[in-house]
Short mmCIF file of C-alpha atoms in Angstrom, two decimals:
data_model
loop_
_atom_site.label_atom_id
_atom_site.label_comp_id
_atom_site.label_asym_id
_atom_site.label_seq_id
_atom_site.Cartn_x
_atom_site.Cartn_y
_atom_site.Cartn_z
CA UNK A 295 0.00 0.00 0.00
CA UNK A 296 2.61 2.25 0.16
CA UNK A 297 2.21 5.20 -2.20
CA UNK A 298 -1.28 5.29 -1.49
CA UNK A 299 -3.33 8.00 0.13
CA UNK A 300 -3.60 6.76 3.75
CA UNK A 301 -6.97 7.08 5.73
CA UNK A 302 -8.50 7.06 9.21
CA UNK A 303 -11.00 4.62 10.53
CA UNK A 304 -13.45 7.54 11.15
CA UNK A 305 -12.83 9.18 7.57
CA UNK A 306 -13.21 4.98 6.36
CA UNK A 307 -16.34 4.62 8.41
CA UNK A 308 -18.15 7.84 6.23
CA UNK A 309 -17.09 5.98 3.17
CA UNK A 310 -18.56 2.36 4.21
CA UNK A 311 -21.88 3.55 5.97
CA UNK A 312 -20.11 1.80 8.94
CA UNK A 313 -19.77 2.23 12.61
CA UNK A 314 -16.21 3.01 13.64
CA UNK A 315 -16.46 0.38 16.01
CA UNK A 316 -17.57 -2.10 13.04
CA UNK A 317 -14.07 -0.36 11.61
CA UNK A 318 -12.06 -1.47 14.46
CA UNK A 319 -13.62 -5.01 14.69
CA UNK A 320 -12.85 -5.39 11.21
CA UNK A 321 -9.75 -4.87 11.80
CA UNK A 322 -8.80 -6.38 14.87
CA UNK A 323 -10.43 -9.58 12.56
CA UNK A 324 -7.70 -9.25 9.97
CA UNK A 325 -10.59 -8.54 7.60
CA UNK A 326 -9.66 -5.60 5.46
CA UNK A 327 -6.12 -4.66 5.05
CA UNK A 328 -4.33 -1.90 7.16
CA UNK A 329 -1.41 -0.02 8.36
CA UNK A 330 -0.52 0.04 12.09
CA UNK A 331 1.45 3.50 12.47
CA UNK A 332 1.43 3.28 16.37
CA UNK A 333 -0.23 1.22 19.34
CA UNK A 334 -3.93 0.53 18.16
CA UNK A 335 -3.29 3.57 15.81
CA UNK A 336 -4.50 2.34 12.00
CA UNK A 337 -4.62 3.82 8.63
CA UNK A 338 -6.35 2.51 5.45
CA UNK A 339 -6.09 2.37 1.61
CA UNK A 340 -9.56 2.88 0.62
CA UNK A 341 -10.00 1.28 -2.75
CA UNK A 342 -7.90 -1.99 -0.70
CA UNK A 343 -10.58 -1.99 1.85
CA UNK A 344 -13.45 -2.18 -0.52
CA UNK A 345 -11.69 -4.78 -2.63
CA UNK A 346 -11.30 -6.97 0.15
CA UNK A 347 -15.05 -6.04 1.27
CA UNK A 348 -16.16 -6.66 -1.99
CA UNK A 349 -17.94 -3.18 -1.13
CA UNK A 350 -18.72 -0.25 -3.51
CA UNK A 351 -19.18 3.03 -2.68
CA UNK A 352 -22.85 3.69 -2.23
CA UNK A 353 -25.31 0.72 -2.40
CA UNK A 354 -27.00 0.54 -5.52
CA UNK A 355 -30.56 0.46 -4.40
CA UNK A 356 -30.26 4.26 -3.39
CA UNK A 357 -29.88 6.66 -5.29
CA UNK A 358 -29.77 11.09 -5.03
CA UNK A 359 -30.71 12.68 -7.73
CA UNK A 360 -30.31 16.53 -8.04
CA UNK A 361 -33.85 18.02 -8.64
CA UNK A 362 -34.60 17.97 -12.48
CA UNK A 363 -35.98 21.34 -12.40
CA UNK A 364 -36.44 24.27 -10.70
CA UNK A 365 -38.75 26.65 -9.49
CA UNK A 366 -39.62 30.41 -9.92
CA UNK A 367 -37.54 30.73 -6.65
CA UNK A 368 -34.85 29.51 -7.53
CA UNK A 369 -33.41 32.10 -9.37
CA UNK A 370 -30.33 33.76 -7.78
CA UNK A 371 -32.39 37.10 -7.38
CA UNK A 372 -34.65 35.39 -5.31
CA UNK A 373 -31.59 34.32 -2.59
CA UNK A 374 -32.66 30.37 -2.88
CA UNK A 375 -29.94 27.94 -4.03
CA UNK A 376 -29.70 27.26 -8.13
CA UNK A 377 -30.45 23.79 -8.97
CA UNK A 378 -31.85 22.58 -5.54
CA UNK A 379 -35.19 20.95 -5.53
CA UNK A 380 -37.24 22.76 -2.88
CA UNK A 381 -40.19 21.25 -1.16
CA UNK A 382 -43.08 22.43 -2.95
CA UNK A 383 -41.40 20.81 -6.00
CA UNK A 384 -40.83 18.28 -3.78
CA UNK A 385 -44.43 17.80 -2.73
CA UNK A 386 -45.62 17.28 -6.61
CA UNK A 387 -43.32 14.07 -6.99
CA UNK A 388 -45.72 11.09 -6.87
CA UNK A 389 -45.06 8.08 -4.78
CA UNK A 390 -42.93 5.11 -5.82
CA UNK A 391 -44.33 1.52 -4.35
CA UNK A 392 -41.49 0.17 -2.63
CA UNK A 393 -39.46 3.43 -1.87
CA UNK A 394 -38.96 6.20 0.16
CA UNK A 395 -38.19 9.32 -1.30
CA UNK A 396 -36.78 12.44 1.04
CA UNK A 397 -35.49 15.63 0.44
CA UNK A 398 -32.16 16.52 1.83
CA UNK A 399 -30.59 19.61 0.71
CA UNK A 400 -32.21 20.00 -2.44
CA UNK A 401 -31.19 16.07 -3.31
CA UNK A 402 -33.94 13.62 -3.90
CA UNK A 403 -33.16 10.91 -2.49
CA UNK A 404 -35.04 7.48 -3.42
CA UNK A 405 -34.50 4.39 -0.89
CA UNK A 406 -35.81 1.05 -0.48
CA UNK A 407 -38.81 0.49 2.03
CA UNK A 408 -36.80 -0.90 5.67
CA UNK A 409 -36.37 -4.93 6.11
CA UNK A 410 -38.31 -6.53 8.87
CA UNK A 411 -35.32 -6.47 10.78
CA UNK A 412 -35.59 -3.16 10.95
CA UNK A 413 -39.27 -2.90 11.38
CA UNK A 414 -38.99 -5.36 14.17
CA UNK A 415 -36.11 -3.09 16.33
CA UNK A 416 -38.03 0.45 15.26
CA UNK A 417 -41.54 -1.15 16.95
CA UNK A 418 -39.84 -2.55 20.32
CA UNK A 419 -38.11 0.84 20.59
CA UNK A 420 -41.08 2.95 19.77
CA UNK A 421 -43.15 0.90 22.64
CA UNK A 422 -39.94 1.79 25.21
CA UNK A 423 -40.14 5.41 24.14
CA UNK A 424 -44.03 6.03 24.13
CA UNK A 425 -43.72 4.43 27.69
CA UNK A 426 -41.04 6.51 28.84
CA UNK A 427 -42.70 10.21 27.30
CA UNK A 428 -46.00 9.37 28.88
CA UNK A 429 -44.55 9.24 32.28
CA UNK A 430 -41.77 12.47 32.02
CA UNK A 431 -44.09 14.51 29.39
CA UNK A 432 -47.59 13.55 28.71
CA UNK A 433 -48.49 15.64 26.65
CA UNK A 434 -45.58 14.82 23.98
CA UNK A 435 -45.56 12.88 21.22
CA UNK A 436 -43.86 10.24 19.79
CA UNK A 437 -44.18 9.46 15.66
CA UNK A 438 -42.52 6.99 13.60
CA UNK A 439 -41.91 7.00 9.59
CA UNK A 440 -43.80 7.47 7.49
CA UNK A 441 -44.29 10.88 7.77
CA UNK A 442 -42.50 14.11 6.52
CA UNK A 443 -40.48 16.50 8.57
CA UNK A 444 -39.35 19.95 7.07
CA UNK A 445 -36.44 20.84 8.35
CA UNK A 446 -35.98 23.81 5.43
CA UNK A 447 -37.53 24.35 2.27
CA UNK A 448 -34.60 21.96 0.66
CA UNK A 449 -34.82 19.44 3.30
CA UNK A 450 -37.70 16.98 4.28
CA UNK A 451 -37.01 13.91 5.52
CA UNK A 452 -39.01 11.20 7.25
CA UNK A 453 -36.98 10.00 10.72
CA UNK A 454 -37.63 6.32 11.66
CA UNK A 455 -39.44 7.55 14.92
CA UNK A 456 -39.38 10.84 16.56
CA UNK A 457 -40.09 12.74 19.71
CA UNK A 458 -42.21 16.27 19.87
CA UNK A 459 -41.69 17.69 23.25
CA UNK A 460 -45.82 18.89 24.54
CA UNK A 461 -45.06 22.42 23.79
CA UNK A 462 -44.27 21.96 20.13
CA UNK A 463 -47.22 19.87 18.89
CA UNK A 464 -47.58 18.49 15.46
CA UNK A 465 -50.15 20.88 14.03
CA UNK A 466 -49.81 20.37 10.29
CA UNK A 467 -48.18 18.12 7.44
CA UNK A 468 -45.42 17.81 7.18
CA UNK A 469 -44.63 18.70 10.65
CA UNK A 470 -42.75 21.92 10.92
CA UNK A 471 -42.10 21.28 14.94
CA UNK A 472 -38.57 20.61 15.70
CA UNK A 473 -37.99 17.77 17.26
CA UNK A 474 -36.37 17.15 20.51
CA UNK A 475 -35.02 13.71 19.34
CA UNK A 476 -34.26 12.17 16.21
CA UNK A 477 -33.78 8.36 16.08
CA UNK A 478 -32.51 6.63 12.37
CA UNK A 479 -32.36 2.93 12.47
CA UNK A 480 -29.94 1.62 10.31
CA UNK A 481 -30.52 -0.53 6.70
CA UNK A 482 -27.52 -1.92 4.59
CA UNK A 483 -28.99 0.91 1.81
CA UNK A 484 -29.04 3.63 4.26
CA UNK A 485 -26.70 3.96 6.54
CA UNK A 486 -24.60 6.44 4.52
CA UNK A 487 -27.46 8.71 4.19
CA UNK A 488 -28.18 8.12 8.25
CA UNK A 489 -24.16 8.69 9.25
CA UNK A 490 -23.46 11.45 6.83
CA UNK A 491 -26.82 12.97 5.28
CA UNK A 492 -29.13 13.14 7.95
CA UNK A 493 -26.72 13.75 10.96
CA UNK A 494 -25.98 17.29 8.99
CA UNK A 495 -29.08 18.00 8.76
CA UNK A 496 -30.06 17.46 11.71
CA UNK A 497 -27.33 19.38 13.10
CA UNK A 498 -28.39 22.33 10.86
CA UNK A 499 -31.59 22.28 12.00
CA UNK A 500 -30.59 22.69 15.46
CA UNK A 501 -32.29 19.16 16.82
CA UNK A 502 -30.99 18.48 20.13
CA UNK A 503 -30.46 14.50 20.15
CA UNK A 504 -29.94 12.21 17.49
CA UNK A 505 -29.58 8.19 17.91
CA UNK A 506 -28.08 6.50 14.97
CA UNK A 507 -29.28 2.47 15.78
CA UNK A 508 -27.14 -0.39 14.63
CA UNK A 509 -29.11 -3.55 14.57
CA UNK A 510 -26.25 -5.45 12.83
CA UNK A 511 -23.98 -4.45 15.12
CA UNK A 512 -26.32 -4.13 18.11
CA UNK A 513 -25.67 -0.61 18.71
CA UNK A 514 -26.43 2.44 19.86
CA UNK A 515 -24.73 5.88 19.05
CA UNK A 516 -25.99 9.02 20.61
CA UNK A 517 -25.33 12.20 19.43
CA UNK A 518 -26.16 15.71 21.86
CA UNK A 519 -26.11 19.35 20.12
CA UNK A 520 -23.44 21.44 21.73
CA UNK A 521 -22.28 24.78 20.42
CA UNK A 522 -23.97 24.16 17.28
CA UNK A 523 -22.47 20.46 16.44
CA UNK A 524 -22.99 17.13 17.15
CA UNK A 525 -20.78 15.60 20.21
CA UNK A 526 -20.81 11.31 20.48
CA UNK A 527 -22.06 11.11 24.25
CA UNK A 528 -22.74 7.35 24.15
CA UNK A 529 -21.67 4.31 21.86
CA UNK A 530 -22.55 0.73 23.06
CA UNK A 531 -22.91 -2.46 22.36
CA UNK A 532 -24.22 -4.97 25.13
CA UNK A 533 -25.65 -4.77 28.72
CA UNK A 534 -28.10 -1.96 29.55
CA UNK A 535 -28.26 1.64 28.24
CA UNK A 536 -29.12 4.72 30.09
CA UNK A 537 -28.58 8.16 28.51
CA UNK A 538 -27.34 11.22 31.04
CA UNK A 539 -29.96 13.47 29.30
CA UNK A 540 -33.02 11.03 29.59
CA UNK A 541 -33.19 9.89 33.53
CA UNK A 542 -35.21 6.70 34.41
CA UNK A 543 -34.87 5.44 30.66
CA UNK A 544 -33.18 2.25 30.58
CA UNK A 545 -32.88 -0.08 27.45
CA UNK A 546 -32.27 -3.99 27.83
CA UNK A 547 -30.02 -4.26 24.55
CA UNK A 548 -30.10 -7.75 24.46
CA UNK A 549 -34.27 -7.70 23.86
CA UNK A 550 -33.99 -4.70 21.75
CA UNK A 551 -31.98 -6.02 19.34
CA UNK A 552 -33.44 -10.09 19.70
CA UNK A 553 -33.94 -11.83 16.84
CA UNK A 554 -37.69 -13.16 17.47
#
């Protein structure tokens, strides 16, 4: 490898759609080729990684498209971005069977409905989280996909579930509220857009927790807002989680993430 652009597990996790944990396991496994520069200090070829992963860069079933046209306000006079699709445009695309289409910063972007895997973790931790709201804030909400959220007038997305605190009802479609706390559960065709995507959006948009779930992995990541960016407060894998920001909220891993 030498001659090659070296990179970092966090900068190979972007490119992969993969935990940096999953990184390190990998690598600790011998299964994609690295470079130890120091103690447990590793750098990586990209294009040897995905060879050995038999991995290309974006899955194929999704795919961001910029918009095909644009609106009367899209003009530079008007301030709004050239060439970014904008939600009323947005709003006049039909639905696909079998996909989920979002906007995120002006990029349609067209994925495949979630697995039953998926389904299966989103429901159990929906239950734990409608439990938990109704005793610390009854009058809030908790919604799960799908249905729009407008972050901006180039982004609207549709979070795998969703909590709006009792003084910021949902009051009209798509909900305008911002959320308190975003949670994306993880599919083999989304977790780019979840890692890289969405978390910037959601940082943008000023929403105060976001949970990236793992349910490959069996992981949680959980990201606060602080000064305007996203800090990791909480990565895990096994035993019992508790968040600092969420008292009396206490996940059993091990049945979230169950098979049956």
């Amino acid at each position: 490898m030498t001659g090659k652009k070296l990179i970092t597990a966090q900068e190979l996790s972007t490119i992969l759609g993969l935990s940096v944990d999953t990184i390190w396991r990998y690598t600790r496994d011998q299964r994609i080729p690295h470079i130890e520069i120091g103690p447990r200090q590793y750098r990586y070829v990209e294009a040897e990684v995905l060879k050995a992963l038999g991995h290309r860069r974006a899955p194929a079933a999704v795919c961001e498209q910029p918009a095909p046209y644009t609106g009367s306000g899209s003009s530079p006079e008007s301030g709004a971005d050239s060439g970014k699709m904008t939600h009323t445009e947005f709003a006049q695309i039909p639905a696909e069977a079998g996909y989920i289409l979002q906007l995120i910063d002006g990029l349609l972007v067209r994925e495949p409905t979630p697995t039953y895997r998926h389904q299966r973790v989103s429901r159990r931790l929906q239950q734990i989280l409608i439990a938990y709201f109704e005793r610390v804030d009854p009058h809030g909400e908790i919604f799960n996909a799908p249905l729009d959220v407008y972050l901006d007038d180039y982004t609207v997305v549709q979070p795998d579930l969703f909590y709006l605190p009792g003084i910021r009802p949902a009051q009209r479609d798509p909900v305008d509220s911002l959320p308190d706390l975003i949670v994306e559960i993880l599919s083999p065709s989304t977790a780019r857009t979840d890692r890289v995507r969405k978390l910037n959006s959601y940082q943008k948009a000023g929403v105060p927790h976001y949970w990236i779930v793992d349910p490959v992995d069996c992981l949680i990541e959980c990201y606060k807002l602080e000064n305007g960016r996203y800090v990791a407060l909480t990565r895990t894998a096994e035993g019992m989680f508790e968040h600092p920001d969420f008292p009396g909220l206490i996940l059993d891993l091990q049945a979230l993430f169950a098979e049956a």
